[in-house]
Amino acid sequence: MRKEVDLMLFDFDGTLVDTAADLACAVNHALEKLNLPPKPEIQIIGYVGDGVRQLISRAIGEANADSIDTALGHFTEYYGDHLLDKSTLYPHVKETLDYFSMKKKVILTNKRLRFTKIIADALGITPYFDDMVGADSTPYLKPDPRIVDYVLLRHGAARDRTVIIGDGTNDVAVARNAGVSCAALLNGLGAREALLTMKPDFCCESLLEIQSIFY
């Protein structure tokens, strides 16, 4: 049975845009600057989802915790110049966003807003969205439900008519914490089995499937 919604909150990395390669290169650049060995892309992507500071903290390890600000600076400088080297839209993104053209849509991400906007502009999806909320837009990050409360209040939406679409466990967790629906994308950057274990309201192999779930 299809579910009617008024507000659709989309995660960014791993949901709309495949940013894996550019993120991994930027992290390895920061590691190189600290004379630390590089890490495989798949390992770095496992660190994504809780904001850039956590990403860098996990990449450099506890033994190098005192260098986190230095590493973060190296990452930020490099990523700002290289965030569009390889990043691309996932299949069916524009098609799906166009399908839901009459719905209010917001990007809700733990990525910094400046980088989110640059990528969204370059890949041509900014016009599809009514708003973008990033890691530095509020004091809160997913899975803190207050970030969803902020968006609901900002856009006058009801919880029972709101859905979060994302590929990470934080997307499922924040939806559950905030009392809204969640559709988990199983082929993004997030760990598939971890998502399934959380038993989200809906599971999708691709973004295209949400067209048959929501209206």
PDB file of C-alpha atoms in Angstrom:
ATOM      1  CA  MET A   1       0.000   0.000   0.000  1.00  0.00           C
ATOM      2  CA  ARG A   2       1.388   3.391  -1.015  1.00  0.00           C
ATOM      3  CA  LYS A   3       1.894   6.107   1.592  1.00  0.00           C
ATOM      4  CA  GLU A   4       0.935   9.735   1.058  1.00  0.00           C
ATOM      5  CA  VAL A   5       3.558  12.303   2.096  1.00  0.00           C
ATOM      6  CA  ASP A   6       3.945  16.064   1.948  1.00  0.00           C
ATOM      7  CA  LEU A   7       7.617  16.435   2.857  1.00  0.00           C
ATOM      8  CA  MET A   8      10.520  14.315   1.596  1.00  0.00           C
ATOM      9  CA  LEU A   9      13.904  14.598   3.334  1.00  0.00           C
ATOM     10  CA  PHE A  10      16.773  13.257   1.235  1.00  0.00           C
ATOM     11  CA  ASP A  11      20.183  12.313   2.527  1.00  0.00           C
ATOM     12  CA  PHE A  12      23.016  13.403   0.214  1.00  0.00           C
ATOM     13  CA  ASP A  13      26.177  11.259   0.174  1.00  0.00           C
ATOM     14  CA  GLY A  14      25.254   7.729  -0.847  1.00  0.00           C
ATOM     15  CA  THR A  15      21.655   8.645  -1.620  1.00  0.00           C
ATOM     16  CA  LEU A  16      21.669  11.336  -4.291  1.00  0.00           C
ATOM     17  CA  VAL A  17      25.381  11.502  -5.105  1.00  0.00           C
ATOM     18  CA  ASP A  18      28.130   8.886  -5.159  1.00  0.00           C
ATOM     19  CA  THR A  19      30.886  10.857  -3.435  1.00  0.00           C
ATOM     20  CA  ALA A  20      32.942   7.858  -2.320  1.00  0.00           C
ATOM     21  CA  ALA A  21      36.025   8.310  -4.500  1.00  0.00           C
ATOM     22  CA  ASP A  22      36.456  12.030  -3.823  1.00  0.00           C
ATOM     23  CA  LEU A  23      35.961  11.612  -0.081  1.00  0.00           C
ATOM     24  CA  ALA A  24      38.476   8.779   0.049  1.00  0.00           C
ATOM     25  CA  CYS A  25      41.065  10.767  -1.915  1.00  0.00           C
ATOM     26  CA  ALA A  26      40.677  13.742   0.423  1.00  0.00           C
ATOM     27  CA  VAL A  27      41.026  11.571   3.510  1.00  0.00           C
ATOM     28  CA  ASN A  28      44.119   9.870   2.123  1.00  0.00           C
ATOM     29  CA  HIS A  29      45.574  13.275   1.288  1.00  0.00           C
ATOM     30  CA  ALA A  30      45.168  14.268   4.925  1.00  0.00           C
ATOM     31  CA  LEU A  31      46.758  10.994   6.042  1.00  0.00           C
ATOM     32  CA  GLU A  32      49.676  11.556   3.713  1.00  0.00           C
ATOM     33  CA  LYS A  33      50.213  15.045   5.130  1.00  0.00           C
ATOM     34  CA  LEU A  34      50.475  13.476   8.597  1.00  0.00           C
ATOM     35  CA  ASN A  35      52.874  10.799   7.313  1.00  0.00           C
ATOM     36  CA  LEU A  36      50.267   8.118   7.967  1.00  0.00           C
ATOM     37  CA  PRO A  37      49.627   5.200   5.589  1.00  0.00           C
ATOM     38  CA  PRO A  38      46.686   5.456   3.176  1.00  0.00           C
ATOM     39  CA  LYS A  39      43.534   3.428   3.718  1.00  0.00           C
ATOM     40  CA  PRO A  40      41.399   1.542   1.164  1.00  0.00           C
ATOM     41  CA  GLU A  41      38.374   3.428  -0.130  1.00  0.00           C
ATOM     42  CA  ILE A  42      35.968   0.836   1.253  1.00  0.00           C
ATOM     43  CA  GLN A  43      37.391   1.297   4.750  1.00  0.00           C
ATOM     44  CA  ILE A  44      37.165   5.079   4.564  1.00  0.00           C
ATOM     45  CA  ILE A  45      33.570   4.944   3.350  1.00  0.00           C
ATOM     46  CA  GLY A  46      32.756   2.887   6.416  1.00  0.00           C
ATOM     47  CA  TYR A  47      33.662   5.964   8.460  1.00  0.00           C
ATOM     48  CA  VAL A  48      31.197   8.245   6.612  1.00  0.00           C
ATOM     49  CA  GLY A  49      27.873   9.368   8.044  1.00  0.00           C
ATOM     50  CA  ASP A  50      28.516  11.190  11.312  1.00  0.00           C
ATOM     51  CA  GLY A  51      30.048  14.382   9.973  1.00  0.00           C
ATOM     52  CA  VAL A  52      33.525  15.261   8.778  1.00  0.00           C
ATOM     53  CA  ARG A  53      35.142  15.496  12.198  1.00  0.00           C
ATOM     54  CA  GLN A  54      34.171  11.930  13.030  1.00  0.00           C
ATOM     55  CA  LEU A  55      35.294  10.837   9.564  1.00  0.00           C
ATOM     56  CA  ILE A  56      38.756  12.277  10.111  1.00  0.00           C
ATOM     57  CA  SER A  57      38.945  11.075  13.709  1.00  0.00           C
ATOM     58  CA  ARG A  58      38.239   7.500  12.645  1.00  0.00           C
ATOM     59  CA  ALA A  59      40.673   7.698   9.746  1.00  0.00           C
ATOM     60  CA  ILE A  60      43.663   8.934  11.769  1.00  0.00           C
ATOM     61  CA  GLY A  61      42.911   6.716  14.781  1.00  0.00           C
ATOM     62  CA  GLU A  62      43.029   7.326  18.514  1.00  0.00           C
ATOM     63  CA  ALA A  63      46.827   7.303  18.581  1.00  0.00           C
ATOM     64  CA  ASN A  64      46.825  10.466  16.477  1.00  0.00           C
ATOM     65  CA  ALA A  65      43.868  12.193  18.106  1.00  0.00           C
ATOM     66  CA  ASP A  66      45.936  15.272  18.939  1.00  0.00           C
ATOM     67  CA  SER A  67      46.385  15.887  15.195  1.00  0.00           C
ATOM     68  CA  ILE A  68      42.702  15.919  14.301  1.00  0.00           C
ATOM     69  CA  ASP A  69      42.449  19.678  13.690  1.00  0.00           C
ATOM     70  CA  THR A  70      45.527  19.626  11.466  1.00  0.00           C
ATOM     71  CA  ALA A  71      44.175  16.637   9.536  1.00  0.00           C
ATOM     72  CA  LEU A  72      40.774  18.295   9.228  1.00  0.00           C
ATOM     73  CA  GLY A  73      42.429  21.371   7.738  1.00  0.00           C
ATOM     74  CA  HIS A  74      44.285  19.293   5.151  1.00  0.00           C
ATOM     75  CA  PHE A  75      41.093  17.401   4.288  1.00  0.00           C
ATOM     76  CA  THR A  76      38.992  20.538   3.936  1.00  0.00           C
ATOM     77  CA  GLU A  77      41.482  22.347   1.719  1.00  0.00           C
ATOM     78  CA  TYR A  78      41.944  19.373  -0.586  1.00  0.00           C
ATOM     79  CA  TYR A  79      38.286  18.344  -0.711  1.00  0.00           C
ATOM     80  CA  GLY A  80      37.212  21.895  -1.538  1.00  0.00           C
ATOM     81  CA  ASP A  81      39.332  21.711  -4.696  1.00  0.00           C
ATOM     82  CA  HIS A  82      38.518  18.117  -5.652  1.00  0.00           C
ATOM     83  CA  LEU A  83      34.934  17.385  -4.577  1.00  0.00           C
ATOM     84  CA  LEU A  84      33.743  17.103  -8.176  1.00  0.00           C
ATOM     85  CA  ASP A  85      36.608  15.056  -9.616  1.00  0.00           C
ATOM     86  CA  LYS A  86      34.636  11.813  -9.641  1.00  0.00           C
ATOM     87  CA  SER A  87      31.364  12.462  -7.799  1.00  0.00           C
ATOM     88  CA  THR A  88      28.271  11.653  -9.872  1.00  0.00           C
ATOM     89  CA  LEU A  89      24.537  11.360  -9.418  1.00  0.00           C
ATOM     90  CA  TYR A  90      23.165   7.920  -8.711  1.00  0.00           C
ATOM     91  CA  PRO A  91      20.883   6.440 -11.387  1.00  0.00           C
ATOM     92  CA  HIS A  92      17.342   7.832 -11.612  1.00  0.00           C
ATOM     93  CA  VAL A  93      17.970  10.807  -9.284  1.00  0.00           C
ATOM     94  CA  LYS A  94      16.641  13.551 -11.568  1.00  0.00           C
ATOM     95  CA  GLU A  95      13.889  11.288 -12.851  1.00  0.00           C
ATOM     96  CA  THR A  96      12.709  10.587  -9.300  1.00  0.00           C
ATOM     97  CA  LEU A  97      12.981  14.182  -8.119  1.00  0.00           C
ATOM     98  CA  ASP A  98      11.009  15.291 -11.163  1.00  0.00           C
ATOM     99  CA  TYR A  99       8.378  12.637 -10.447  1.00  0.00           C
ATOM    100  CA  PHE A 100       7.862  14.191  -7.011  1.00  0.00           C
ATOM    101  CA  SER A 101       7.915  17.740  -8.364  1.00  0.00           C
ATOM    102  CA  MET A 102       4.750  18.668  -6.476  1.00  0.00           C
ATOM    103  CA  LYS A 103       6.148  17.531  -3.120  1.00  0.00           C
ATOM    104  CA  LYS A 104       8.247  19.672  -0.818  1.00  0.00           C
ATOM    105  CA  LYS A 105      11.788  18.275  -0.816  1.00  0.00           C
ATOM    106  CA  VAL A 106      14.738  19.044   1.455  1.00  0.00           C
ATOM    107  CA  ILE A 107      18.318  17.766   1.487  1.00  0.00           C
ATOM    108  CA  LEU A 108      19.124  16.725   5.069  1.00  0.00           C
ATOM    109  CA  THR A 109      22.771  15.776   5.464  1.00  0.00           C
ATOM    110  CA  ASN A 110      25.606  15.560   7.968  1.00  0.00           C
ATOM    111  CA  LYS A 111      27.858  16.997   5.252  1.00  0.00           C
ATOM    112  CA  ARG A 112      28.843  20.628   5.543  1.00  0.00           C
ATOM    113  CA  LEU A 113      26.361  22.849   3.742  1.00  0.00           C
ATOM    114  CA  ARG A 114      28.933  24.669   1.592  1.00  0.00           C
ATOM    115  CA  PHE A 115      30.197  21.462   0.036  1.00  0.00           C
ATOM    116  CA  THR A 116      26.664  20.128  -0.375  1.00  0.00           C
ATOM    117  CA  LYS A 117      25.592  23.231  -2.276  1.00  0.00           C
ATOM    118  CA  ILE A 118      28.644  23.218  -4.548  1.00  0.00           C
ATOM    119  CA  ILE A 119      28.058  19.601  -5.561  1.00  0.00           C
ATOM    120  CA  ALA A 120      24.283  19.972  -5.917  1.00  0.00           C
ATOM    121  CA  ASP A 121      24.703  23.072  -8.078  1.00  0.00           C
ATOM    122  CA  ALA A 122      27.306  21.442 -10.311  1.00  0.00           C
ATOM    123  CA  LEU A 123      25.254  18.278 -10.811  1.00  0.00           C
ATOM    124  CA  GLY A 124      22.087  20.227 -11.548  1.00  0.00           C
ATOM    125  CA  ILE A 125      19.816  19.121  -8.708  1.00  0.00           C
ATOM    126  CA  THR A 126      19.568  22.290  -6.620  1.00  0.00           C
ATOM    127  CA  PRO A 127      16.387  23.505  -8.403  1.00  0.00           C
ATOM    128  CA  TYR A 128      14.546  20.367  -7.324  1.00  0.00           C
ATOM    129  CA  PHE A 129      14.837  21.233  -3.624  1.00  0.00           C
ATOM    130  CA  ASP A 130      13.066  23.742  -1.414  1.00  0.00           C
ATOM    131  CA  ASP A 131      15.840  23.751   1.171  1.00  0.00           C
ATOM    132  CA  MET A 132      19.184  22.236   2.171  1.00  0.00           C
ATOM    133  CA  VAL A 133      20.146  21.548   5.784  1.00  0.00           C
ATOM    134  CA  GLY A 134      23.752  20.579   6.448  1.00  0.00           C
ATOM    135  CA  ALA A 135      26.009  19.770   9.377  1.00  0.00           C
ATOM    136  CA  ASP A 136      26.624  23.444  10.113  1.00  0.00           C
ATOM    137  CA  SER A 137      23.034  24.625   9.611  1.00  0.00           C
ATOM    138  CA  THR A 138      21.999  23.813  13.189  1.00  0.00           C
ATOM    139  CA  PRO A 139      23.712  22.571  16.378  1.00  0.00           C
ATOM    140  CA  TYR A 140      22.395  19.065  15.659  1.00  0.00           C
ATOM    141  CA  LEU A 141      23.430  16.144  13.481  1.00  0.00           C
ATOM    142  CA  LYS A 142      21.534  13.013  12.506  1.00  0.00           C
ATOM    143  CA  PRO A 143      20.452  10.901  14.405  1.00  0.00           C
ATOM    144  CA  ASP A 144      19.456  13.699  16.828  1.00  0.00           C
ATOM    145  CA  PRO A 145      15.693  14.121  16.291  1.00  0.00           C
ATOM    146  CA  ARG A 146      15.961  17.866  16.864  1.00  0.00           C
ATOM    147  CA  ILE A 147      17.335  18.267  13.354  1.00  0.00           C
ATOM    148  CA  VAL A 148      14.087  16.823  11.991  1.00  0.00           C
ATOM    149  CA  ASP A 149      12.051  18.967  14.395  1.00  0.00           C
ATOM    150  CA  TYR A 150      13.858  21.998  12.957  1.00  0.00           C
ATOM    151  CA  VAL A 151      12.957  21.057   9.383  1.00  0.00           C
ATOM    152  CA  LEU A 152       9.343  20.224  10.232  1.00  0.00           C
ATOM    153  CA  LEU A 153       8.885  23.577  11.942  1.00  0.00           C
ATOM    154  CA  ARG A 154      10.664  25.439   9.157  1.00  0.00           C
ATOM    155  CA  HIS A 155       8.413  23.920   6.498  1.00  0.00           C
ATOM    156  CA  GLY A 156       5.184  23.457   8.434  1.00  0.00           C
ATOM    157  CA  ALA A 157       5.014  19.725   7.842  1.00  0.00           C
ATOM    158  CA  ALA A 158       3.333  16.984   9.874  1.00  0.00           C
ATOM    159  CA  ARG A 159       5.364  14.036  11.161  1.00  0.00           C
ATOM    160  CA  ASP A 160       2.966  11.451   9.811  1.00  0.00           C
ATOM    161  CA  ARG A 161       3.285  12.940   6.321  1.00  0.00           C
ATOM    162  CA  THR A 162       7.092  13.156   6.264  1.00  0.00           C
ATOM    163  CA  VAL A 163       9.606  10.602   5.028  1.00  0.00           C
ATOM    164  CA  ILE A 164      13.391  10.400   5.193  1.00  0.00           C
ATOM    165  CA  ILE A 165      15.139   8.704   2.277  1.00  0.00           C
ATOM    166  CA  GLY A 166      18.724   7.679   2.958  1.00  0.00           C
ATOM    167  CA  ASP A 167      21.400   5.014   2.733  1.00  0.00           C
ATOM    168  CA  GLY A 168      22.807   5.237   6.266  1.00  0.00           C
ATOM    169  CA  THR A 169      21.910   3.846   9.654  1.00  0.00           C
ATOM    170  CA  ASN A 170      21.715   7.437  10.910  1.00  0.00           C
ATOM    171  CA  ASP A 171      18.879   8.071   8.458  1.00  0.00           C
ATOM    172  CA  VAL A 172      16.883   5.177   9.855  1.00  0.00           C
ATOM    173  CA  ALA A 173      17.759   6.142  13.427  1.00  0.00           C
ATOM    174  CA  VAL A 174      16.821   9.804  13.098  1.00  0.00           C
ATOM    175  CA  ALA A 175      13.549   8.890  11.410  1.00  0.00           C
ATOM    176  CA  ARG A 176      12.709   6.533  14.240  1.00  0.00           C
ATOM    177  CA  ASN A 177      13.815   9.042  16.892  1.00  0.00           C
ATOM    178  CA  ALA A 178      11.730  11.798  15.302  1.00  0.00           C
ATOM    179  CA  GLY A 179       8.645   9.709  14.586  1.00  0.00           C
ATOM    180  CA  VAL A 180       8.685  10.000  10.797  1.00  0.00           C
ATOM    181  CA  SER A 181       8.795   7.351   8.077  1.00  0.00           C
ATOM    182  CA  CYS A 182      12.029   6.101   6.545  1.00  0.00           C
ATOM    183  CA  ALA A 183      12.952   4.508   3.234  1.00  0.00           C
ATOM    184  CA  ALA A 184      16.405   2.911   3.320  1.00  0.00           C
ATOM    185  CA  LEU A 185      18.435   2.691   0.134  1.00  0.00           C
ATOM    186  CA  LEU A 186      20.434  -0.522   0.229  1.00  0.00           C
ATOM    187  CA  ASN A 187      22.955   0.198  -2.520  1.00  0.00           C
ATOM    188  CA  GLY A 188      24.465   3.491  -1.380  1.00  0.00           C
ATOM    189  CA  LEU A 189      27.521   4.032   0.794  1.00  0.00           C
ATOM    190  CA  GLY A 190      25.927   2.604   3.932  1.00  0.00           C
ATOM    191  CA  ALA A 191      26.321  -0.977   5.111  1.00  0.00           C
ATOM    192  CA  ARG A 192      23.475  -3.034   3.673  1.00  0.00           C
ATOM    193  CA  GLU A 193      23.259  -5.597   6.473  1.00  0.00           C
ATOM    194  CA  ALA A 194      23.338  -2.917   9.159  1.00  0.00           C
ATOM    195  CA  LEU A 195      20.413  -1.167   7.472  1.00  0.00           C
ATOM    196  CA  LEU A 196      18.396  -4.374   7.199  1.00  0.00           C
ATOM    197  CA  THR A 197      19.044  -5.184  10.855  1.00  0.00           C
ATOM    198  CA  MET A 198      17.423  -1.875  11.824  1.00  0.00           C
ATOM    199  CA  LYS A 199      14.204  -2.884  10.037  1.00  0.00           C
ATOM    200  CA  PRO A 200      13.368   0.424   8.331  1.00  0.00           C
ATOM    201  CA  ASP A 201       9.790   1.102   7.232  1.00  0.00           C
ATOM    202  CA  PHE A 202      10.700   0.570   3.589  1.00  0.00           C
ATOM    203  CA  CYS A 203      13.758  -0.853   1.807  1.00  0.00           C
ATOM    204  CA  CYS A 204      14.733   0.022  -1.758  1.00  0.00           C
ATOM    205  CA  GLU A 205      17.387  -1.278  -4.098  1.00  0.00           C
ATOM    206  CA  SER A 206      17.359   2.016  -6.008  1.00  0.00           C
ATOM    207  CA  LEU A 207      15.874   5.481  -5.706  1.00  0.00           C
ATOM    208  CA  LEU A 208      13.469   4.664  -8.511  1.00  0.00           C
ATOM    209  CA  GLU A 209      11.503   2.353  -6.201  1.00  0.00           C
ATOM    210  CA  ILE A 210      10.260   5.180  -3.991  1.00  0.00           C
ATOM    211  CA  GLN A 211       7.963   6.203  -6.848  1.00  0.00           C
ATOM    212  CA  SER A 212       5.910   3.086  -6.157  1.00  0.00           C
ATOM    213  CA  ILE A 213       5.956   3.569  -2.378  1.00  0.00           C
ATOM    214  CA  PHE A 214       5.024   7.237  -1.889  1.00  0.00           C
ATOM    215  CA  TYR A 215       2.613   9.646  -3.501  1.00  0.00           C
TER     216      TYR A 215
END
